[in-house]
Coordinates of N, CA and C in Angstrom, one line a residue:
Chain A
N1 N -6.8 20.5 32.5 CA -5.6 20.8 31.8 C -5.4 19.8 30.7
A2 N -6.2 19.8 29.6 CA -6.1 18.7 28.6 C -4.9 18.8 27.7
G3 N -4.4 20.0 27.3 CA -3.2 20.0 26.5 C -3.6 19.7 25.0
V4 N -3.0 18.7 24.4 CA -3.3 18.3 23.1 C -4.0 17.0 23.1
T5 N -5.2 17.0 22.5 CA -6.0 15.8 22.5 C -6.2 15.3 21.1
Q6 N -5.9 14.0 20.9 CA -6.1 13.3 19.6 C -7.1 12.3 19.7
T7 N -7.9 12.2 18.7 CA -8.9 11.1 18.6 C -8.9 10.6 17.2
P8 N -9.1 9.3 16.9 CA -9.2 8.2 17.9 C -7.8 7.8 18.4
K9 N -7.7 6.9 19.3 CA -6.4 6.4 19.8 C -5.9 5.2 18.9
F10 N -6.9 4.5 18.4 CA -6.6 3.3 17.5 C -7.6 3.3 16.4
R11 N -7.1 2.9 15.2 CA -8.1 2.7 14.1 C -7.5 1.7 13.1
I12 N -8.4 0.9 12.6 CA -8.0 0.0 11.5 C -8.8 0.4 10.3
L13 N -8.2 0.7 9.1 CA -8.8 1.1 7.9 C -8.6 0.1 6.8
K14 N -9.5 0.0 5.9 CA -9.3 -0.9 4.7 C -8.7 0.0 3.7
I15 N -7.9 -0.6 2.8 CA -7.3 0.1 1.7 C -8.4 0.9 0.9
G16 N -8.1 2.2 0.6 CA -9.1 3.0 -0.1 C -10.1 3.7 0.7
Q17 N -10.2 3.4 2.0 CA -11.1 4.1 2.8 C -10.5 5.5 3.2
S18 N -11.4 6.3 3.7 CA -10.9 7.6 4.1 C -11.2 7.8 5.6
M19 N -10.5 8.7 6.2 CA -10.8 9.0 7.6 C -10.1 10.4 8.0
T20 N -10.6 10.9 9.1 CA -10.0 12.2 9.6 C -9.5 11.9 11.0
L21 N -8.2 12.2 11.3 CA -7.7 12.2 12.6 C -7.9 13.6 13.2
Q22 N -8.5 13.6 14.4 CA -8.8 14.8 15.0 C -7.7 15.3 16.0
C23 N -7.4 16.5 16.1 CA -6.5 17.1 17.0 C -7.0 18.4 17.5
T24 N -7.0 18.6 18.8 CA -7.5 19.8 19.5 C -6.5 20.2 20.6
Q25 N -6.2 21.5 20.7 CA -5.4 21.9 21.8 C -6.1 23.1 22.5
D26 N -5.9 23.2 23.8 CA -6.6 24.2 24.6 C -5.7 25.2 25.2
M27 N -4.5 25.3 24.6 CA -3.5 26.2 25.1 C -3.3 27.5 24.3
N28 N -4.2 27.7 23.3 CA -4.2 28.9 22.5 C -2.9 29.0 21.7
H29 N -2.3 27.9 21.3 CA -1.1 27.9 20.6 C -1.3 28.2 19.1
N30 N -0.5 29.0 18.5 CA -0.6 29.3 17.1 C -0.1 28.2 16.2
Y31 N 1.0 27.5 16.7 CA 1.7 26.6 15.8 C 1.2 25.2 16.1
M32 N 0.8 24.5 15.1 CA 0.4 23.1 15.2 C 1.0 22.2 14.2
Y33 N 1.2 20.9 14.5 CA 2.0 20.1 13.6 C 1.4 18.7 13.6
W34 N 1.6 18.0 12.5 CA 1.3 16.6 12.4 C 2.6 15.8 12.0
Y35 N 2.9 14.8 12.8 CA 4.0 13.9 12.6 C 3.5 12.5 12.4
R36 N 4.3 11.7 11.7 CA 4.1 10.3 11.7 C 5.4 9.6 12.2
Q37 N 5.1 8.5 12.9 CA 6.3 7.7 13.4 C 6.1 6.3 12.9
D38 N 7.0 5.9 12.0 CA 7.1 4.5 11.5 C 7.9 3.7 12.4
P39 N 7.7 2.3 12.5 CA 8.4 1.5 13.4 C 9.9 1.6 13.3
G40 N 10.6 1.8 14.4 CA 12.0 2.0 14.5 C 12.6 3.2 13.9
M41 N 11.7 4.2 13.7 CA 12.1 5.5 13.1 C 11.7 6.6 14.0
G42 N 12.3 7.7 13.7 CA 11.9 9.0 14.4 C 10.7 9.5 13.8
L43 N 10.2 10.6 14.3 CA 9.0 11.2 13.7 C 9.3 12.1 12.5
K44 N 8.4 12.1 11.6 CA 8.6 12.9 10.4 C 7.4 13.8 10.2
L45 N 7.7 15.1 9.8 CA 6.6 16.1 9.8 C 5.8 15.9 8.5
I46 N 4.5 15.9 8.7 CA 3.6 15.7 7.6 C 3.1 17.1 7.1
Y47 N 2.5 17.8 8.0 CA 2.0 19.2 7.7 C 2.1 20.0 9.0
Y48 N 2.1 21.3 8.8 CA 2.1 22.2 9.9 C 1.3 23.4 9.6
S49 N 1.0 24.1 10.7 CA 0.2 25.3 10.6 C 0.7 26.4 11.5
V50 N 0.8 27.6 11.0 CA 1.3 28.7 11.9 C 0.1 29.6 12.4
G51 N -1.1 29.2 12.1 CA -2.2 30.0 12.6 C -3.5 29.6 11.8
A52 N -4.6 30.0 12.3 CA -5.9 29.6 11.6 C -5.8 30.1 10.2
G53 N -6.2 29.2 9.3 CA -6.2 29.5 7.9 C -4.9 29.4 7.1
I54 N -3.9 29.0 7.8 CA -2.5 28.9 7.2 C -2.0 27.5 7.5
T55 N -1.7 26.8 6.4 CA -1.1 25.5 6.5 C 0.0 25.3 5.5
D56 N 0.9 24.4 5.7 CA 2.0 24.2 4.8 C 2.5 22.7 4.9
K57 N 3.1 22.3 3.8 CA 3.6 20.9 3.8 C 4.9 20.7 4.6
G58 N 5.0 19.6 5.2 CA 6.2 19.2 5.8 C 7.0 18.2 4.9
E59 N 7.7 17.3 5.5 CA 8.6 16.4 4.8 C 7.9 15.3 4.0
V60 N 6.8 14.8 4.6 CA 6.1 13.7 4.0 C 4.6 13.9 3.8
P61 N 4.2 14.9 3.0 CA 2.7 15.3 2.9 C 1.9 14.4 2.0
N62 N 2.5 13.6 1.1 CA 1.7 12.9 0.1 C 0.7 12.0 0.7
G63 N -0.6 12.1 0.3 CA -1.6 11.2 0.7 C -2.4 11.8 1.9
Y64 N -2.1 13.0 2.3 CA -2.7 13.7 3.4 C -3.2 15.1 3.0
N65 N -4.2 15.5 3.8 CA -4.6 16.9 3.7 C -4.9 17.4 5.1
V66 N -4.8 18.7 5.3 CA -5.1 19.3 6.5 C -5.9 20.6 6.3
S67 N -6.5 21.1 7.4 CA -7.2 22.4 7.4 C -7.0 23.0 8.8
R68 N -7.2 24.2 8.9 CA -7.0 24.9 10.2 C -8.0 26.1 10.2
S69 N -9.2 25.7 10.5 CA -10.3 26.8 10.5 C -10.3 27.5 11.8
T70 N -9.8 26.9 12.9 CA -9.8 27.6 14.2 C -8.4 27.4 14.8
T71 N -8.1 28.2 15.8 CA -6.8 28.1 16.5 C -6.7 26.7 17.2
E72 N -7.9 26.2 17.7 CA -7.8 25.0 18.5 C -7.7 23.7 17.7
D73 N -8.2 23.6 16.5 CA -8.3 22.4 15.8 C -7.4 22.3 14.6
F74 N -6.9 21.1 14.4 CA -6.0 20.9 13.2 C -6.2 19.4 12.8
P75 N -7.3 19.1 12.1 CA -7.5 17.7 11.6 C -6.7 17.3 10.5
L76 N -6.3 16.1 10.4 CA -5.5 15.4 9.3 C -6.4 14.5 8.6
R77 N -6.5 14.6 7.3 CA -7.4 13.8 6.5 C -6.6 12.9 5.6
L78 N -7.0 11.6 5.6 CA -6.5 10.6 4.7 C -7.6 10.3 3.7
E79 N -7.4 10.5 2.4 CA -8.5 10.4 1.5 C -8.6 8.9 1.0
L80 N -7.5 8.3 0.6 CA -7.5 7.0 0.1 C -6.4 6.2 0.8
A81 N -6.8 5.6 1.9 CA -5.8 4.9 2.7 C -5.0 3.9 2.0
A82 N -3.7 3.8 2.3 CA -2.8 2.9 1.7 C -2.0 2.2 2.8
P83 N -1.5 1.0 2.6 CA -0.8 0.3 3.6 C 0.5 1.1 4.1
S84 N 1.0 1.9 3.2 CA 2.2 2.7 3.6 C 1.8 3.8 4.6
Q85 N 0.6 4.0 4.8 CA 0.2 5.0 5.8 C -0.1 4.4 7.2
T86 N 0.2 3.1 7.3 CA 0.2 2.4 8.6 C 1.3 3.0 9.4
S87 N 0.9 3.6 10.6 CA 1.9 4.4 11.3 C 1.3 4.9 12.6
V88 N 2.1 5.5 13.5 CA 1.5 6.2 14.6 C 1.6 7.7 14.3
Y89 N 0.5 8.4 14.5 CA 0.4 9.8 14.2 C 0.4 10.6 15.4
F90 N 1.2 11.6 15.5 CA 1.2 12.5 16.6 C 0.9 13.9 16.1
C91 N 0.1 14.6 16.9 CA -0.2 16.0 16.7 C 0.5 16.7 17.8
A92 N 1.0 17.9 17.5 CA 1.7 18.7 18.5 C 1.4 20.2 18.3
S93 N 1.6 21.0 19.4 CA 1.4 22.4 19.3 C 2.5 23.1 20.0
S94 N 2.8 24.3 19.6 CA 3.7 25.2 20.4 C 3.3 26.6 20.3
A95 N 3.8 27.4 21.2 CA 3.3 28.8 21.4 C 4.1 29.7 20.5
D96 N 5.3 29.4 20.2 CA 6.2 30.4 19.7 C 7.0 29.8 18.5
R97 N 7.2 30.6 17.4 CA 7.8 30.0 16.3 C 9.3 29.8 16.5
V98 N 9.9 30.7 17.4 CA 11.3 30.5 17.7 C 11.4 29.4 18.7
L99 N 10.4 28.9 19.1 CA 10.3 27.7 20.0 C 11.2 27.8 21.2
N100 N 11.0 29.0 21.9 CA 11.6 29.1 23.2 C 10.7 28.4 24.2
T101 N 10.2 27.3 23.8 CA 9.3 26.5 24.6 C 9.3 25.1 24.0
E102 N 8.7 24.2 24.6 CA 8.7 22.9 24.0 C 7.4 22.7 23.2
A103 N 7.5 21.7 22.3 CA 6.2 21.3 21.6 C 5.5 20.4 22.5
F104 N 4.2 20.5 22.6 CA 3.4 19.6 23.4 C 2.8 18.6 22.5
F105 N 2.9 17.4 22.8 CA 2.4 16.3 21.9 C 1.2 15.7 22.5
G106 N 0.3 15.3 21.5 CA -0.8 14.4 21.9 C -0.4 13.0 22.2
Q107 N -1.3 12.2 22.5 CA -1.0 10.8 22.9 C -0.7 9.9 21.7
G108 N -1.1 10.3 20.6 CA -0.8 9.5 19.4 C -2.1 8.8 18.9
T109 N -2.1 8.5 17.6 CA -3.2 7.7 17.0 C -2.5 6.6 16.2
R110 N -2.8 5.3 16.6 CA -2.1 4.2 16.0 C -3.1 3.7 14.9
L111 N -2.6 3.9 13.6 CA -3.5 3.6 12.4 C -2.9 2.4 11.7
T112 N -3.7 1.4 11.4 CA -3.3 0.3 10.6 C -4.2 0.3 9.4
V113 N -3.6 0.2 8.2 CA -4.3 0.1 6.9 C -4.1 -1.4 6.4
V114 N -5.2 -2.1 6.2 CA -5.1 -3.5 5.7 C -5.9 -3.7 4.4
Chain B
A1 N 19.4 21.7 4.7 CA 18.5 20.7 5.3 C 19.1 20.3 6.7
Q2 N 18.2 20.0 7.6 CA 18.6 19.6 8.9 C 18.7 18.1 9.0
K3 N 19.6 17.7 9.9 CA 19.7 16.2 10.1 C 20.1 15.9 11.5
V4 N 19.5 14.9 12.1 CA 19.9 14.5 13.4 C 20.2 13.0 13.4
T5 N 21.4 12.6 13.9 CA 21.8 11.2 13.9 C 22.1 10.8 15.3
Q6 N 21.4 9.7 15.7 CA 21.7 9.1 17.0 C 22.4 7.8 16.7
A7 N 23.6 7.7 17.3 CA 24.6 6.7 16.9 C 24.1 5.3 17.3
Q8 N 23.5 5.2 18.4 CA 23.1 3.9 18.9 C 21.6 3.6 18.6
T9 N 21.4 2.5 18.0 CA 20.0 2.1 17.8 C 19.4 1.5 19.0
E10 N 20.2 0.6 19.7 CA 19.7 0.0 20.9 C 20.9 -0.1 21.9
I11 N 20.5 0.1 23.2 CA 21.5 0.0 24.3 C 20.8 -0.8 25.4
S12 N 21.6 -1.8 25.9 CA 21.1 -2.6 27.0 C 22.1 -2.5 28.2
V13 N 21.6 -2.1 29.3 CA 22.4 -2.0 30.5 C 21.7 -2.7 31.7
V14 N 22.5 -2.9 32.7 CA 22.0 -3.4 34.0 C 21.8 -2.2 34.9
E15 N 20.7 -2.4 35.7 CA 20.4 -1.3 36.7 C 21.6 -0.8 37.4
K16 N 21.6 0.5 37.6 CA 22.7 1.3 38.3 C 23.9 1.6 37.4
E17 N 23.9 1.1 36.2 CA 25.0 1.5 35.3 C 24.7 2.9 34.8
D18 N 25.7 3.6 34.5 CA 25.6 4.9 33.8 C 25.5 4.6 32.3
V19 N 24.7 5.4 31.6 CA 24.6 5.2 30.1 C 24.6 6.5 29.4
T20 N 25.2 6.6 28.3 CA 25.2 7.9 27.5 C 24.7 7.6 26.1
L21 N 23.7 8.4 25.7 CA 23.1 8.4 24.4 C 23.7 9.5 23.6
D22 N 24.2 9.1 22.4 CA 24.8 10.1 21.6 C 23.9 10.7 20.6
C23 N 24.1 12.0 20.3 CA 23.3 12.7 19.3 C 24.2 13.7 18.6
V24 N 24.2 13.6 17.2 CA 25.0 14.6 16.4 C 24.0 15.2 15.4
Y25 N 24.1 16.5 15.2 CA 23.2 17.2 14.4 C 23.9 18.0 13.3
E26 N 23.1 18.3 12.3 CA 23.6 19.2 11.2 C 22.5 20.3 10.9
T27 N 22.9 21.5 10.8 CA 22.0 22.6 10.5 C 22.8 23.8 9.9
R28 N 22.2 24.6 9.1 CA 22.8 25.8 8.6 C 22.3 27.0 9.4
D29 N 21.3 26.8 10.2 CA 20.8 27.9 11.0 C 21.8 28.3 12.1
T30 N 21.9 29.6 12.3 CA 22.8 30.0 13.4 C 22.1 30.0 14.7
T31 N 20.8 30.1 14.7 CA 20.1 30.0 15.9 C 19.2 28.7 15.8
Y32 N 19.3 27.9 16.8 CA 18.6 26.6 16.7 C 18.4 26.1 18.1
Y33 N 17.5 25.1 18.2 CA 17.2 24.5 19.5 C 17.4 23.0 19.4
L34 N 17.9 22.4 20.5 CA 18.0 21.0 20.6 C 17.2 20.4 21.7
F35 N 16.6 19.3 21.5 CA 15.7 18.7 22.4 C 16.0 17.2 22.7
W36 N 15.6 16.7 23.8 CA 15.5 15.3 24.0 C 14.1 15.0 24.5
Y37 N 13.6 13.9 23.9 CA 12.2 13.4 24.3 C 12.4 11.9 24.7
K38 N 11.5 11.5 25.6 CA 11.5 10.1 26.0 C 10.1 9.6 25.6
Q39 N 10.2 8.4 25.0 CA 8.9 7.7 24.7 C 8.9 6.4 25.4
P40 N 8.2 6.3 26.5 CA 8.0 5.1 27.3 C 7.2 4.1 26.5
P41 N 7.1 2.8 27.0 CA 6.3 1.8 26.3 C 4.9 2.2 26.0
S42 N 4.3 3.1 26.8 CA 3.0 3.5 26.7 C 2.8 4.4 25.4
G43 N 3.9 4.9 24.9 CA 3.8 5.5 23.6 C 3.8 7.0 23.5
E44 N 3.5 7.7 24.6 CA 3.5 9.2 24.5 C 4.9 9.7 24.5
L45 N 5.0 11.0 24.1 CA 6.3 11.6 24.0 C 6.4 12.6 25.2
V46 N 7.5 12.4 26.0 CA 7.7 13.2 27.2 C 8.9 14.1 27.0
F47 N 8.7 15.4 27.1 CA 9.8 16.4 26.9 C 10.7 16.2 28.1
L48 N 12.0 16.2 27.8 CA 13.1 16.2 28.8 C 13.8 17.5 28.9
I49 N 14.3 18.0 27.8 CA 15.1 19.2 27.9 C 15.1 19.9 26.5
R50 N 15.3 21.2 26.6 CA 15.5 22.1 25.5 C 16.8 22.9 25.7
R51 N 17.6 23.0 24.7 CA 18.8 23.8 24.8 C 19.0 24.7 23.5
N52 N 19.2 26.0 23.7 CA 19.4 26.8 22.5 C 20.9 26.9 22.1
S53 N 21.1 27.3 20.9 CA 22.5 27.2 20.3 C 23.5 28.1 21.0
F54 N 23.0 29.1 21.7 CA 23.9 30.1 22.3 C 24.3 29.7 23.8
D55 N 23.7 28.6 24.2 CA 23.9 28.2 25.6 C 24.6 26.9 25.6
E56 N 25.9 26.9 25.8 CA 26.7 25.6 25.8 C 26.9 25.1 27.2
Q57 N 26.3 25.6 28.1 CA 26.5 25.1 29.5 C 25.9 23.7 29.6
N58 N 26.6 22.8 30.2 CA 26.0 21.5 30.5 C 24.9 21.6 31.5
E59 N 24.0 20.7 31.5 CA 22.9 20.8 32.4 C 22.7 19.5 33.1
I60 N 22.3 19.6 34.4 CA 22.1 18.4 35.2 C 20.7 18.5 35.8
S61 N 19.9 17.4 35.7 CA 18.6 17.4 36.4 C 18.5 16.0 37.0
G62 N 18.8 16.0 38.3 CA 18.7 14.7 39.0 C 19.7 13.7 38.4
R63 N 19.2 12.6 37.9 CA 20.1 11.6 37.4 C 20.4 11.8 35.9
Y64 N 19.8 12.8 35.3 CA 20.0 13.2 33.9 C 21.0 14.3 33.8
S65 N 21.8 14.2 32.7 CA 22.7 15.3 32.4 C 22.9 15.4 30.9
W66 N 23.2 16.6 30.4 CA 23.3 16.8 29.0 C 24.6 17.5 28.7
N67 N 25.3 17.1 27.7 CA 26.5 17.7 27.3 C 26.4 18.3 25.9
F68 N 26.4 19.6 25.7 CA 26.2 20.2 24.4 C 27.6 20.8 24.0
Q69 N 28.1 20.3 22.9 CA 29.3 20.8 22.3 C 29.1 21.3 20.9
K70 N 29.1 22.6 20.8 CA 28.8 23.2 19.4 C 29.9 22.8 18.5
S71 N 31.2 22.7 19.0 CA 32.3 22.5 18.1 C 32.2 21.1 17.4
T72 N 31.6 20.2 18.0 CA 31.4 18.9 17.4 C 30.0 18.6 17.0
S73 N 29.1 19.6 17.1 CA 27.7 19.5 16.8 C 27.1 18.2 17.5
S74 N 27.3 18.2 18.8 CA 26.8 17.0 19.5 C 26.0 17.5 20.8
F75 N 25.0 16.7 21.1 CA 24.2 17.0 22.3 C 23.9 15.7 22.9
N76 N 24.8 15.2 23.8 CA 24.7 13.9 24.3 C 24.0 13.9 25.7
F77 N 23.4 12.8 26.0 CA 22.5 12.6 27.1 C 23.0 11.5 28.0
T78 N 23.2 11.7 29.3 CA 23.7 10.7 30.2 C 22.7 10.5 31.3
I79 N 22.4 9.2 31.5 CA 21.6 8.8 32.7 C 22.6 8.1 33.7
T80 N 22.6 8.7 34.9 CA 23.5 8.1 35.9 C 22.7 7.2 36.8
A81 N 23.3 6.1 37.1 CA 22.6 5.1 38.0 C 21.3 4.7 37.4
S82 N 21.3 4.1 36.2 CA 20.0 3.9 35.5 C 19.1 3.0 36.3
Q83 N 17.8 3.1 36.0 CA 16.8 2.4 36.7 C 15.9 1.7 35.6
V84 N 15.2 0.7 36.0 CA 14.3 0.0 35.1 C 13.3 0.9 34.4
V85 N 12.8 1.9 35.2 CA 11.8 2.9 34.7 C 12.4 3.8 33.6
D86 N 13.7 3.8 33.4 CA 14.3 4.5 32.3 C 14.2 3.8 31.0
S87 N 13.8 2.6 31.0 CA 13.6 1.9 29.7 C 12.6 2.6 28.9
A88 N 13.1 2.9 27.7 CA 12.2 3.7 26.8 C 13.0 3.9 25.5
V89 N 12.3 4.6 24.5 CA 13.0 5.1 23.3 C 13.3 6.5 23.6
Y90 N 14.5 7.0 23.3 CA 14.9 8.4 23.5 C 15.2 9.0 22.2
F91 N 14.6 10.2 21.9 CA 14.8 10.9 20.7 C 15.5 12.2 20.9
C92 N 16.4 12.4 20.1 CA 17.1 13.8 20.0 C 16.4 14.5 18.9
A93 N 16.2 15.8 19.0 CA 15.5 16.5 17.9 C 16.1 17.9 17.8
L94 N 15.9 18.5 16.7 CA 16.5 19.8 16.3 C 15.4 20.7 15.7
S95 N 15.4 22.0 16.1 CA 14.5 22.9 15.5 C 15.3 24.2 15.2
G96 N 15.2 24.6 13.9 CA 15.8 25.8 13.5 C 14.8 27.0 13.7
T97 N 14.9 28.0 12.9 CA 14.0 29.1 13.1 C 12.8 29.0 12.1
S98 N 12.6 27.9 11.5 CA 11.5 27.7 10.5 C 10.3 27.2 11.2
Y99 N 9.6 28.1 11.9 CA 8.3 27.7 12.4 C 8.3 26.6 13.4
G100 N 9.4 26.4 14.1 CA 9.4 25.4 15.1 C 9.3 24.0 14.7
K101 N 9.5 23.7 13.4 CA 9.4 22.3 13.0 C 10.6 21.5 13.6
L102 N 10.2 20.3 14.0 CA 11.3 19.5 14.7 C 11.8 18.4 13.7
T103 N 13.1 18.3 13.6 CA 13.7 17.2 12.9 C 14.2 16.2 14.0
F104 N 13.7 15.0 13.9 CA 14.0 13.9 14.9 C 15.1 13.0 14.4
G105 N 15.9 12.5 15.4 CA 16.8 11.4 15.1 C 15.9 10.1 15.1
Q106 N 16.5 9.0 14.8 CA 15.8 7.8 14.6 C 15.4 7.1 15.9
G107 N 16.0 7.6 17.0 CA 15.7 7.1 18.3 C 16.7 6.1 18.8
T108 N 16.9 6.0 20.1 CA 17.7 5.0 20.7 C 16.8 4.2 21.7
I109 N 16.8 2.9 21.5 CA 16.0 2.1 22.5 C 16.9 1.7 23.6
L110 N 16.5 2.2 24.8 CA 17.3 1.8 26.0 C 16.5 0.8 26.8
T111 N 17.2 -0.3 27.1 CA 16.6 -1.3 28.0 C 17.5 -1.4 29.2
V112 N 16.9 -1.2 30.4 CA 17.6 -1.3 31.7 C 17.1 -2.6 32.4
H113 N 18.0 -3.5 32.6 CA 17.6 -4.8 33.2 C 17.8 -4.7 34.7
P114 N 16.9 -5.4 35.5 CA 17.1 -5.4 36.9 C 18.3 -6.2 37.3

């Protein structure tokens, strides 16, 4: 019963490097989300997807890209890493848009850009 | 736009004290959902409760209780007889009908001393 799995758990990037944060869920959820959590702050929505092939921007999308080719996977791409992207990233999924259920969160990816 | 405000940034109590975490929200949606999540030092997000906007009944689950008052747009969380294991960051969150996207408060750091 894996739920939402994120990889890697930790990563250090140099400024200008690129990387992909992986997120997979095995609950057949249509809705998936990427949030970032800055120190002392709540989570902010980066991108979300309502189904395979459909993505949309959240509150803080600049510097990121996403794709959703399958129901299970929702990778987050950083093309040119910047120190401002140092954060903890959480992927989440939910079954229902009206959210008569809770969002299931992954364990998080702690990213440091130096 | 939605907004969630948690009045306390940090709370420190001694074990067995009762503690209340405040949450005030703003939304224009007539149907919405309120959540509390716990983030222990290990970093994952643990779902505690979901409440929809049509259900103003208070809820009790063991040592946890929640007070939802629509008239004051508040959804407060009380821990009775706190324990050291309750030490964590607690987030209040709000979801309207827009694809289940969550708006988080900034979190309250609760420290319970033995």
